[in-house]
């Protein structure tokens, strides 16, 4: 019986390998928050019998079947738990040049890494890759892997669809009601807001493609490709998997190959809490508030005066407790209130699902806020940089969060925000939003895997025909121009004819009047 079972399992495994596809995952960005989404997808694909080779800075601690790490760990400065309050100021203003230089050009230079060079010069052939999956952020140079390996590309986007992706995907921008990536407007904009939104979106797109075009140098150096523009590489993207959802980000028109899979990384089986933390939370009979600024920012590096304001607010909110993520507790300002527990890391879903949680103090990152909504926990948002302000303002407009500005933060403002969340309708509102967010015909993960497998089977068949048109053809400028020309010509000809007819008629009447006057003159004589 055991022998038969072993044979059956071996046949099943062979069947999975035979039907599986070989995927190259290209994720060279060293931001842990972005990796959350990519890791979930690649793990799932491996679990479904596909062979995945993954370029990443975050190799798995425990190997799993069908999953091979191509580790870049240590090749770029670590940002996890390593961003100070001073460095945050450098991210505060949205500069495309700074973004591309920091998260684009420096990342593209990793193509000279020995492991990537080995992959480029000797890609596997037995079997070869069927598909490339890569994140689109600020380094489109990595799209060259798809063309080099002659396979379609699936692109992941860790936020809402970027302004600069509309042009290269053929997706309608719809700026009359779709806010720009760095805009805090909602979908009901005044004329002034629509005007600003239009110029902001086009400015960002122009700037992004201008600065990323410099990445053509590394594309030519490492792949031997002579391209007219970096935008040419986007033609190989078959599907965009976008971390957004209409319940959170509003109604947005999209082409067939732009798929919303917001919350793909969400799962119920998170790591368990340690016994110490579990006991402390279980004993929080008056509830607790969870406080973290994510995987990068070190709260303990904030100014003494600011930390003191946090301490005063936390002490005032007692007996409600505070669970606070601090990377290095030894660097934290002394005087921590008795109702606060700190730790360097928490399994976030497990914390947010705890029965005694009352609120979540967050910087407003996309993944953290989605997790809070998934678990039905209202938020106090303190945005730091990037799209965090937009995220928090969006959720404040939905009345599931309260926003507090970091600059000029005081004990009174923070206490007021926490009391609003604890005593207001926010918890009820976010639980309603949570139900709409998770209510889908198919899970975000199943949707993602379906489209990956679909593209592997059929290739780049969802490419928008809009990409074969010039911008003025897409906007129907030529049609409007011809229509206007025809209408103008018809009106002009009609007016010309009317003038001629009028002149003819008026001329005849004048002659008739002259003849009548002449006849009357003769009779009088």
Short mmCIF file of C-alpha atoms in Angstrom, two decimals:
data_model
loop_
_atom_site.label_atom_id
_atom_site.label_comp_id
_atom_site.label_asym_id
_atom_site.label_seq_id
_atom_site.Cartn_x
_atom_site.Cartn_y
_atom_site.Cartn_z
CA UNK A 1 0.00 0.00 0.00
CA UNK A 2 2.84 2.36 0.88
CA UNK A 3 4.54 1.54 -2.42
CA UNK A 4 1.36 2.33 -4.38
CA UNK A 5 0.95 5.61 -2.50
CA UNK A 6 4.56 6.58 -3.26
CA UNK A 7 4.06 5.77 -6.96
CA UNK A 8 0.84 7.82 -7.04
CA UNK A 9 2.54 10.83 -5.43
CA UNK A 10 5.48 10.54 -7.84
CA UNK A 11 3.09 10.47 -10.84
CA UNK A 12 1.21 13.48 -9.44
CA UNK A 13 4.47 15.41 -8.96
CA UNK A 14 5.58 14.59 -12.50
CA UNK A 15 2.22 15.76 -13.80
CA UNK A 16 2.63 19.07 -11.98
CA UNK A 17 6.12 19.58 -13.44
CA UNK A 18 4.91 18.64 -16.93
CA UNK A 19 2.03 21.13 -16.74
CA UNK A 20 4.02 23.76 -14.87
CA UNK A 21 5.70 26.78 -16.42
CA UNK A 22 9.16 28.17 -15.73
CA UNK A 23 9.09 31.76 -14.50
CA UNK A 24 11.81 34.32 -13.95
CA UNK A 25 10.84 36.74 -11.19
CA UNK A 26 12.81 40.00 -11.42
CA UNK A 27 12.51 42.13 -8.25
CA UNK A 28 15.77 44.10 -7.78
CA UNK A 29 14.25 46.90 -5.65
CA UNK A 30 15.52 46.66 -2.07
CA UNK A 31 12.39 48.00 -0.35
CA UNK A 32 10.85 45.38 1.92
CA UNK A 33 7.36 46.87 1.65
CA UNK A 34 7.31 46.38 -2.13
CA UNK A 35 8.57 42.81 -1.72
CA UNK A 36 5.50 41.82 0.36
CA UNK A 37 3.30 41.63 -2.73
CA UNK A 38 5.89 39.99 -4.97
CA UNK A 39 6.83 37.33 -2.43
CA UNK A 40 3.21 36.31 -1.92
CA UNK A 41 2.73 35.84 -5.68
CA UNK A 42 5.96 33.91 -6.28
CA UNK A 43 5.36 31.63 -3.29
CA UNK A 44 1.87 30.85 -4.56
CA UNK A 45 3.08 30.08 -8.09
CA UNK A 46 5.71 27.74 -6.68
CA UNK A 47 3.08 26.09 -4.51
CA UNK A 48 0.97 25.41 -7.60
CA UNK A 49 3.73 23.46 -9.27
CA UNK A 50 5.43 26.16 -11.35
CA UNK A 51 9.21 26.54 -11.25
CA UNK A 52 10.12 30.07 -10.15
CA UNK A 53 13.61 31.58 -10.15
CA UNK A 54 13.49 34.81 -8.17
CA UNK A 55 15.91 37.74 -8.29
CA UNK A 56 15.57 39.49 -4.95
CA UNK A 57 17.31 41.07 -1.97
CA UNK A 58 15.17 38.94 0.36
CA UNK A 59 15.98 35.24 -0.07
CA UNK A 60 13.70 32.81 1.74
CA UNK A 61 14.82 31.83 5.24
CA UNK A 62 13.30 28.38 4.74
CA UNK A 63 13.50 26.92 1.21
CA UNK A 64 10.30 25.66 -0.42
CA UNK A 65 9.81 23.32 -3.41
CA UNK A 66 9.97 24.80 -6.94
CA UNK A 67 11.42 28.07 -5.62
CA UNK A 68 15.01 29.15 -6.34
CA UNK A 69 16.54 32.36 -4.98
CA UNK A 70 18.93 34.44 -7.08
CA UNK A 71 20.01 36.54 -4.13
CA UNK A 72 21.22 40.15 -4.42
CA UNK A 73 21.33 40.54 -0.65
CA UNK A 74 23.99 43.02 0.47
CA UNK A 75 24.50 44.57 -2.97
CA UNK A 76 22.63 47.78 -2.02
CA UNK A 77 22.44 49.65 1.31
CA UNK A 78 19.86 48.18 3.65
CA UNK A 79 16.73 50.29 4.10
CA UNK A 80 14.77 47.90 6.30
CA UNK A 81 14.65 49.41 9.81
CA UNK A 82 17.33 51.85 8.67
CA UNK A 83 15.60 55.09 7.63
CA UNK A 84 15.97 57.92 10.14
CA UNK A 85 13.81 60.98 10.74
CA UNK A 86 16.44 63.14 8.99
CA UNK A 87 16.35 60.99 5.84
CA UNK A 88 12.56 61.18 5.72
CA UNK A 89 12.80 64.90 4.99
CA UNK A 90 14.62 64.08 1.75
CA UNK A 91 11.58 62.05 0.60
CA UNK A 92 8.96 64.62 1.61
CA UNK A 93 8.66 66.50 -1.70
CA UNK A 94 7.73 64.41 -4.79
CA UNK A 95 10.70 64.77 -7.16
CA UNK A 96 10.69 62.44 -10.15
CA UNK A 97 14.40 63.04 -10.73
CA UNK A 98 15.18 61.98 -7.15
CA UNK A 99 12.81 58.99 -7.34
CA UNK A 100 14.36 57.69 -10.58
CA UNK A 101 17.89 58.21 -9.32
CA UNK A 102 17.25 56.51 -5.97
CA UNK A 103 14.93 53.64 -6.98
CA UNK A 104 15.72 53.43 -10.68
CA UNK A 105 19.23 54.17 -11.93
CA UNK A 106 21.01 52.72 -8.90
CA UNK A 107 18.86 49.59 -9.18
CA UNK A 108 19.58 49.27 -12.93
CA UNK A 109 23.31 49.31 -12.17
CA UNK A 110 22.81 45.94 -10.47
CA UNK A 111 22.70 44.38 -13.93
CA UNK A 112 26.48 44.17 -13.61
CA UNK A 113 26.10 41.91 -10.56
CA UNK A 114 27.85 38.55 -11.19
CA UNK A 115 24.66 36.54 -10.65
CA UNK A 116 22.71 38.65 -13.13
CA UNK A 117 25.57 38.54 -15.59
CA UNK A 118 25.60 34.77 -15.36
CA UNK A 119 21.85 34.68 -15.97
CA UNK A 120 22.08 37.01 -18.98
CA UNK A 121 25.02 35.18 -20.58
CA UNK A 122 23.80 31.66 -19.81
CA UNK A 123 20.01 31.59 -19.37
CA UNK A 124 18.62 28.12 -18.62
CA UNK A 125 17.58 26.08 -21.64
CA UNK A 126 16.33 22.82 -20.12
CA UNK A 127 13.64 24.00 -19.84
CA UNK A 128 13.86 27.69 -20.87
CA UNK A 129 11.83 30.42 -19.25
CA UNK A 130 8.20 30.77 -20.37
CA UNK A 131 7.52 34.08 -18.68
CA UNK A 132 9.06 37.04 -16.84
CA UNK A 133 7.35 38.68 -13.87
CA UNK A 134 8.78 42.01 -12.71
CA UNK A 135 7.71 45.03 -10.68
CA UNK A 136 7.20 48.34 -12.43
CA UNK A 137 8.34 51.24 -10.30
CA UNK A 138 11.34 53.31 -11.39
CA UNK A 139 13.59 50.81 -13.21
CA UNK A 140 11.97 49.83 -16.53
CA UNK A 141 15.44 48.70 -17.68
CA UNK A 142 14.56 45.25 -16.28
CA UNK A 143 11.75 44.88 -18.83
CA UNK A 144 14.57 44.05 -21.24
CA UNK A 145 14.67 40.53 -19.77
CA UNK A 146 11.40 39.75 -21.54
CA UNK A 147 12.64 40.80 -24.98
CA UNK A 148 16.06 39.23 -24.42
CA UNK A 149 14.55 35.87 -23.44
CA UNK A 150 11.78 36.24 -26.09
CA UNK A 151 8.97 35.68 -23.60
CA UNK A 152 6.00 37.82 -22.49
CA UNK A 153 6.19 39.98 -19.36
CA UNK A 154 3.74 40.22 -16.47
CA UNK A 155 4.22 43.48 -14.56
CA UNK A 156 3.20 44.08 -10.97
CA UNK A 157 2.41 47.56 -9.64
CA UNK A 158 2.54 47.94 -5.85
CA UNK A 159 0.17 50.93 -5.73
CA UNK A 160 -2.56 52.47 -7.85
CA UNK A 161 -1.75 52.65 -11.56
CA UNK A 162 0.99 55.25 -12.11
CA UNK A 163 0.30 58.26 -14.34
CA UNK A 164 3.25 57.41 -16.57
CA UNK A 165 1.93 53.90 -17.28
CA UNK A 166 -1.22 55.11 -19.04
CA UNK A 167 0.58 56.18 -22.20
CA UNK A 168 2.73 53.05 -22.49
CA UNK A 169 -0.13 50.63 -21.76
CA UNK A 170 -2.82 52.30 -23.85
CA UNK A 171 -4.90 52.79 -20.70
CA UNK A 172 -7.29 55.80 -20.66
CA UNK A 173 -6.07 58.40 -18.17
CA UNK A 174 -9.52 59.98 -17.57
CA UNK A 175 -8.09 62.96 -15.71
CA UNK A 176 -11.50 64.55 -15.30
CA UNK A 177 -12.23 62.21 -12.40
CA UNK A 178 -9.12 60.04 -11.81
CA UNK A 179 -6.67 61.86 -9.48
CA UNK A 180 -2.98 61.93 -10.35
CA UNK A 181 -0.65 59.60 -8.43
CA UNK A 182 0.68 62.49 -6.30
CA UNK A 183 -2.65 64.33 -6.04
CA UNK A 184 -4.74 64.50 -2.85
CA UNK A 185 -7.94 65.23 -4.80
CA UNK A 186 -10.93 62.91 -4.70
CA UNK A 187 -12.93 61.85 -7.77
CA UNK A 188 -15.25 64.85 -7.60
CA UNK A 189 -12.98 67.71 -8.66
CA UNK A 190 -13.77 71.36 -9.27
CA UNK A 191 -12.67 73.05 -12.50
CA UNK A 192 -9.51 74.37 -10.79
CA UNK A 193 -8.66 70.90 -9.43
CA UNK A 194 -9.25 69.27 -12.82
CA UNK A 195 -6.98 71.84 -14.42
CA UNK A 196 -4.21 71.22 -11.88
CA UNK A 197 -4.76 67.45 -12.13
CA UNK A 198 -4.35 67.58 -15.90
CA UNK A 199 -1.07 69.51 -15.82
CA UNK A 200 0.31 67.56 -12.83
CA UNK A 201 -0.33 64.17 -14.42
CA UNK A 202 1.18 65.11 -17.76
CA UNK A 203 4.15 66.75 -16.05
CA UNK A 204 4.86 63.63 -13.99
CA UNK A 205 4.59 61.37 -17.02
CA UNK A 206 6.87 63.53 -19.15
CA UNK A 207 9.43 63.81 -16.35
CA UNK A 208 9.39 60.09 -15.59
CA UNK A 209 9.97 58.97 -19.18
CA UNK A 210 12.61 61.67 -19.63
CA UNK A 211 14.70 60.56 -16.64
CA UNK A 212 14.23 56.80 -17.10
CA UNK A 213 15.29 57.11 -20.74
CA UNK A 214 18.87 57.33 -19.43
CA UNK A 215 18.54 53.65 -18.52
CA UNK A 216 18.92 52.82 -22.21
CA UNK A 217 22.67 52.91 -21.62
CA UNK A 218 22.63 49.90 -19.28
CA UNK A 219 20.10 48.11 -21.52
CA UNK A 220 22.48 48.42 -24.45
CA UNK A 221 25.51 47.53 -22.35
CA UNK A 222 24.08 44.36 -20.85
CA UNK A 223 21.49 43.19 -23.39
CA UNK A 224 22.95 44.61 -26.60
CA UNK A 225 19.71 46.35 -27.54
CA UNK A 226 19.54 49.60 -29.51
CA UNK A 227 16.16 51.11 -28.67
CA UNK A 228 14.65 54.42 -29.79
CA UNK A 229 13.27 55.09 -26.30
CA UNK A 230 12.89 53.30 -22.98
CA UNK A 231 9.12 53.37 -23.57
CA UNK A 232 9.62 50.79 -26.33
CA UNK A 233 10.20 48.07 -23.69
CA UNK A 234 6.68 48.46 -22.31
CA UNK A 235 5.34 46.93 -25.53
CA UNK A 236 6.37 43.53 -24.13
CA UNK A 237 4.15 43.85 -21.04
CA UNK A 238 1.22 41.49 -21.51
CA UNK A 239 -0.60 42.12 -18.20
CA UNK A 240 -0.38 44.67 -15.37
CA UNK A 241 -1.32 43.32 -11.91
CA UNK A 242 -2.19 46.45 -9.93
CA UNK A 243 -2.44 46.65 -6.14
CA UNK A 244 -5.66 48.68 -6.07
CA UNK A 245 -9.39 48.03 -5.70
CA UNK A 246 -12.44 50.08 -6.57
CA UNK A 247 -13.73 50.10 -2.98
CA UNK A 248 -10.52 51.81 -1.83
CA UNK A 249 -9.31 53.77 -4.86
CA UNK A 250 -12.50 54.64 -6.71
CA UNK A 251 -13.90 53.76 -10.11
CA UNK A 252 -11.22 53.82 -12.80
CA UNK A 253 -11.54 52.84 -16.47
CA UNK A 254 -8.96 50.24 -17.46
CA UNK A 255 -8.01 48.24 -20.53
CA UNK A 256 -8.36 44.46 -20.50
CA UNK A 257 -4.74 43.86 -19.50
CA UNK A 258 -4.84 46.14 -16.43
CA UNK A 259 -6.08 43.90 -13.61
CA UNK A 260 -6.92 45.17 -10.11
CA UNK A 261 -5.68 42.65 -7.53
CA UNK A 262 -5.57 44.89 -4.46
CA UNK A 263 -4.86 42.94 -1.28
CA UNK A 264 -3.30 39.96 -3.07
CA UNK A 265 -0.83 39.54 -0.20
CA UNK A 266 -3.51 39.28 2.48
CA UNK A 267 -3.84 36.01 4.36
CA UNK A 268 -5.32 34.73 7.60
CA UNK A 269 -2.57 32.28 8.52
CA UNK A 270 0.02 34.84 9.68
CA UNK A 271 2.81 33.95 12.10
CA UNK A 272 1.53 33.49 15.67
CA UNK A 273 2.22 36.05 18.38
CA UNK A 274 4.89 35.24 20.94
CA UNK A 275 3.50 34.03 24.30
CA UNK A 276 4.61 37.26 25.99
CA UNK A 277 2.85 39.53 23.48
CA UNK A 278 -0.22 37.26 23.32
CA UNK A 279 -0.62 37.43 27.11
CA UNK A 280 -0.15 41.22 27.20
CA UNK A 281 -2.78 41.77 24.48
CA UNK A 282 -5.23 39.30 26.01
CA UNK A 283 -4.97 41.21 29.28
CA UNK A 284 -5.65 44.56 27.55
CA UNK A 285 -9.28 44.60 28.72
CA UNK A 286 -9.71 48.27 27.80
CA UNK A 287 -8.27 47.62 24.36
CA UNK A 288 -4.98 48.50 22.73
CA UNK A 289 -3.70 50.65 19.84
CA UNK A 290 -1.07 49.28 17.49
CA UNK A 291 1.63 51.78 16.41
CA UNK A 292 4.19 51.25 13.63
CA UNK A 293 5.80 53.33 10.88
CA UNK A 294 6.43 50.27 8.71
CA UNK A 295 9.47 48.21 7.79
CA UNK A 296 11.83 51.11 6.99
CA UNK A 297 11.40 54.04 9.39
CA UNK A 298 12.97 54.05 12.86
CA UNK A 299 10.65 55.85 15.27
CA UNK A 300 13.43 56.07 17.85
CA UNK A 301 15.37 58.50 15.59
CA UNK A 302 12.69 61.19 15.80
CA UNK A 303 13.45 64.42 17.74
CA UNK A 304 13.25 64.30 21.53
CA UNK A 305 10.48 66.92 21.62
CA UNK A 306 8.34 64.89 19.22
CA UNK A 307 8.82 61.62 21.10
CA UNK A 308 7.81 63.39 24.31
CA UNK A 309 4.53 64.43 22.69
CA UNK A 310 3.87 60.79 21.74
CA UNK A 311 4.65 59.65 25.30
CA UNK A 312 2.32 62.26 26.81
CA UNK A 313 -0.54 61.25 24.50
CA UNK A 314 -0.02 57.55 25.18
CA UNK A 315 0.01 58.11 28.92
CA UNK A 316 -3.15 60.18 28.72
CA UNK A 317 -5.04 57.52 26.75
CA UNK A 318 -4.49 54.93 29.55
CA UNK A 319 -5.86 52.44 30.54
CA UNK A 320 -5.94 51.79 26.77
CA UNK A 321 -2.58 50.19 25.92
CA UNK A 322 -0.12 50.92 23.09
CA UNK A 323 1.76 48.20 21.18
CA UNK A 324 4.69 49.98 19.50
CA UNK A 325 7.21 48.72 16.92
CA UNK A 326 10.72 50.01 17.71
CA UNK A 327 13.67 48.60 15.76
CA UNK A 328 16.27 49.39 18.44
CA UNK A 329 14.73 49.83 21.87
CA UNK A 330 18.08 50.90 23.34
CA UNK A 331 17.97 54.06 21.17
CA UNK A 332 14.48 55.03 22.32
CA UNK A 333 14.06 58.08 24.56
CA UNK A 334 13.76 57.09 28.27
CA UNK A 335 10.45 57.62 30.05
CA UNK A 336 8.26 55.17 28.12
CA UNK A 337 4.78 55.14 29.72
CA UNK A 338 3.76 51.99 31.62
CA UNK A 339 0.88 51.25 29.23
CA UNK A 340 3.27 50.88 26.24
CA UNK A 341 4.96 47.68 25.07
CA UNK A 342 7.69 47.80 22.41
CA UNK A 343 9.21 45.14 20.18
CA UNK A 344 11.37 45.11 17.05
CA UNK A 345 8.82 43.22 14.94
CA UNK A 346 5.24 41.98 15.10
CA UNK A 347 3.25 39.60 12.85
CA UNK A 348 0.98 42.41 11.71
CA UNK A 349 -2.10 40.47 10.60
CA UNK A 350 -2.11 38.55 13.89
CA UNK A 351 -1.99 41.85 15.81
CA UNK A 352 -4.70 43.50 13.70
CA UNK A 353 -6.98 40.49 14.09
CA UNK A 354 -6.72 40.43 17.89
CA UNK A 355 -10.09 40.83 19.61
CA UNK A 356 -8.87 43.72 21.82
CA UNK A 357 -7.45 45.99 19.13
CA UNK A 358 -9.12 49.39 18.89
CA UNK A 359 -7.03 51.42 16.41
CA UNK A 360 -3.92 51.43 14.23
CA UNK A 361 -1.44 54.33 14.19
CA UNK A 362 0.24 54.13 10.78
CA UNK A 363 2.34 56.14 8.34
CA UNK A 364 -0.16 55.26 5.60
CA UNK A 365 1.72 52.72 3.51
CA UNK A 366 -0.36 50.94 0.89
CA UNK A 367 0.03 47.43 2.27
CA UNK A 368 -0.42 48.35 5.94
CA UNK A 369 -3.60 50.32 5.31
CA UNK A 370 -5.01 47.47 3.19
CA UNK A 371 -4.30 45.09 6.08
CA UNK A 372 -6.11 47.41 8.50
CA UNK A 373 -9.14 47.57 6.21
CA UNK A 374 -9.06 43.80 5.71
CA UNK A 375 -9.13 43.33 9.50
CA UNK A 376 -11.64 46.15 10.07
CA UNK A 377 -9.38 48.34 12.25
CA UNK A 378 -9.76 52.16 12.05
CA UNK A 379 -6.60 54.23 11.56
CA UNK A 380 -4.78 57.31 12.84
CA UNK A 381 -2.61 58.28 9.89
CA UNK A 382 0.65 60.21 10.26
CA UNK A 383 1.99 60.38 6.67
CA UNK A 384 5.75 60.64 6.17
CA UNK A 385 6.49 60.58 2.41
CA UNK A 386 5.49 59.21 -1.00
CA UNK A 387 1.86 58.25 -1.53
CA UNK A 388 1.16 58.00 2.21
CA UNK A 389 -0.53 61.39 2.47
CA UNK A 390 -2.78 60.53 -0.47
CA UNK A 391 -3.68 57.17 1.08
CA UNK A 392 -4.52 58.63 4.48
CA UNK A 393 -6.50 61.54 3.06
CA UNK A 394 -8.45 59.09 0.91
CA UNK A 395 -9.35 57.02 3.96
CA UNK A 396 -10.10 60.12 6.02
CA UNK A 397 -12.60 61.12 3.32
CA UNK A 398 -14.19 57.68 3.73
CA UNK A 399 -14.35 58.30 7.52
CA UNK A 400 -12.30 55.24 8.41
CA UNK A 401 -9.20 57.22 9.44
CA UNK A 402 -8.10 60.47 11.07
CA UNK A 403 -5.04 62.27 9.69
CA UNK A 404 -2.48 63.98 11.95
CA UNK A 405 0.40 65.99 10.47
CA UNK A 406 3.82 64.96 11.76
CA UNK A 407 5.14 68.53 11.65
CA UNK A 408 3.85 70.37 14.68
CA UNK A 409 2.38 67.24 16.26
CA UNK A 410 1.31 67.76 19.88
CA UNK A 411 -0.08 65.64 22.69
CA UNK A 412 -3.44 67.40 22.27
CA UNK A 413 -3.70 66.64 18.53
CA UNK A 414 -2.70 63.01 18.91
CA UNK A 415 -4.94 62.45 21.94
CA UNK A 416 -7.85 64.07 20.11
CA UNK A 417 -7.28 61.81 17.09
CA UNK A 418 -7.15 58.66 19.25
CA UNK A 419 -10.29 59.63 21.16
CA UNK A 420 -12.09 60.34 17.86
CA UNK A 421 -11.25 56.86 16.63
CA UNK A 422 -12.12 55.18 19.94
CA UNK A 423 -15.44 57.00 20.44
CA UNK A 424 -16.57 57.88 16.90
CA UNK A 425 -18.23 55.85 14.10
CA UNK A 426 -14.91 54.94 12.48
CA UNK A 427 -14.87 51.30 13.57
CA UNK A 428 -18.36 50.69 12.21
CA UNK A 429 -17.45 52.48 8.95
CA UNK A 430 -14.26 50.48 8.36
CA UNK A 431 -15.99 47.18 9.04
CA UNK A 432 -18.54 48.02 6.33
CA UNK A 433 -15.69 48.96 3.98
CA UNK A 434 -13.89 45.73 4.87
CA UNK A 435 -16.89 43.64 3.83
CA UNK A 436 -17.03 45.35 0.43
CA UNK A 437 -13.26 45.02 0.00
CA UNK A 438 -13.17 41.26 0.56
CA UNK A 439 -16.47 40.48 -1.22
CA UNK A 440 -15.25 39.30 -4.65
CA UNK A 441 -16.19 36.55 -7.11
CA UNK A 442 -12.63 35.21 -6.91
CA UNK A 443 -9.77 36.01 -4.55
CA UNK A 444 -7.07 38.50 -5.58
CA UNK A 445 -4.45 35.74 -5.47
CA UNK A 446 -6.47 33.35 -7.64
CA UNK A 447 -7.09 36.20 -10.07
CA UNK A 448 -3.37 36.95 -10.25
CA UNK A 449 -2.35 33.32 -10.80
CA UNK A 450 -5.04 32.92 -13.46
CA UNK A 451 -3.69 35.78 -15.54
CA UNK A 452 -0.07 34.68 -15.12
CA UNK A 453 -0.99 31.22 -16.42
CA UNK A 454 -3.16 32.72 -19.16
CA UNK A 455 -0.28 34.81 -20.52
CA UNK A 456 2.07 31.83 -20.31
CA UNK A 457 -0.39 29.87 -22.49
CA UNK A 458 -1.33 32.48 -25.07
CA UNK A 459 1.37 35.15 -25.00
CA UNK A 460 0.96 38.90 -25.34
CA UNK A 461 -2.61 38.72 -26.67
CA UNK A 462 -4.13 41.46 -24.49
CA UNK A 463 -1.95 44.27 -25.82
CA UNK A 464 -4.06 47.36 -26.43
CA UNK A 465 -4.39 48.45 -30.10
CA UNK A 466 -4.11 52.01 -28.79
CA UNK A 467 -0.35 51.45 -28.67
CA UNK A 468 -0.27 51.33 -32.48
CA UNK A 469 -1.65 54.87 -32.69
CA UNK A 470 -0.01 58.25 -32.23
CA UNK A 471 -1.26 60.28 -29.27
CA UNK A 472 -3.25 62.56 -31.54
CA UNK A 473 -4.95 59.56 -33.11
CA UNK A 474 -5.84 58.13 -29.68
CA UNK A 475 -7.38 61.46 -28.70
CA UNK A 476 -9.21 61.61 -32.04
CA UNK A 477 -7.60 64.97 -32.78
CA UNK A 478 -7.50 64.07 -36.49
CA UNK A 479 -11.20 63.12 -36.43
CA UNK A 480 -12.17 66.31 -34.60
CA UNK A 481 -9.99 68.34 -36.98
CA UNK A 482 -11.59 66.77 -40.08
CA UNK A 483 -15.07 67.16 -38.61
CA UNK A 484 -14.39 70.81 -37.84
CA UNK A 485 -12.90 71.35 -41.31
CA UNK A 486 -15.93 69.78 -43.01
CA UNK A 487 -18.39 71.79 -40.89
CA UNK A 488 -16.40 74.97 -41.51
CA UNK A 489 -16.23 74.27 -45.26
CA UNK A 490 -19.96 73.51 -45.51
CA UNK A 491 -20.85 76.64 -43.57
CA UNK A 492 -18.43 78.72 -45.62
CA UNK A 493 -19.84 77.40 -48.94
CA UNK A 494 -23.41 77.88 -47.71
CA UNK A 495 -22.62 81.42 -46.62
CA UNK A 496 -20.91 82.09 -49.96
CA UNK A 497 -23.95 80.83 -51.90
CA UNK A 498 -26.32 82.85 -49.73
CA UNK A 499 -24.31 85.98 -50.37
CA UNK A 500 -24.37 85.35 -54.13
CA UNK A 501 -28.10 84.68 -54.09
CA UNK A 502 -28.69 87.78 -52.00
CA UNK A 503 -26.58 89.86 -54.31
CA UNK A 504 -28.38 88.44 -57.32
CA UNK A 505 -31.81 89.06 -55.82
CA UNK A 506 -30.92 92.51 -54.57
CA UNK A 507 -29.38 93.35 -57.92
CA UNK A 508 -32.54 92.35 -59.82
CA UNK A 509 -34.77 94.35 -57.53
CA UNK A 510 -32.60 97.42 -58.01
CA UNK A 511 -32.89 97.13 -61.80
CA UNK A 512 -36.67 96.65 -61.56
CA UNK A 513 -36.98 99.73 -59.38
CA UNK A 514 -34.92 101.78 -61.85
CA UNK A 515 -37.07 100.62 -64.79
CA UNK A 516 -40.28 101.47 -62.94
CA UNK A 517 -38.92 104.88 -62.04
CA UNK A 518 -37.94 105.52 -65.68
CA UNK A 519 -41.39 104.53 -66.97
CA UNK A 520 -43.07 106.78 -64.44
CA UNK A 521 -40.81 109.65 -65.48
CA UNK A 522 -41.74 109.20 -69.18
CA UNK A 523 -45.45 109.12 -68.41
CA UNK A 524 -45.22 112.32 -66.43
CA UNK A 525 -43.62 114.04 -69.40
#
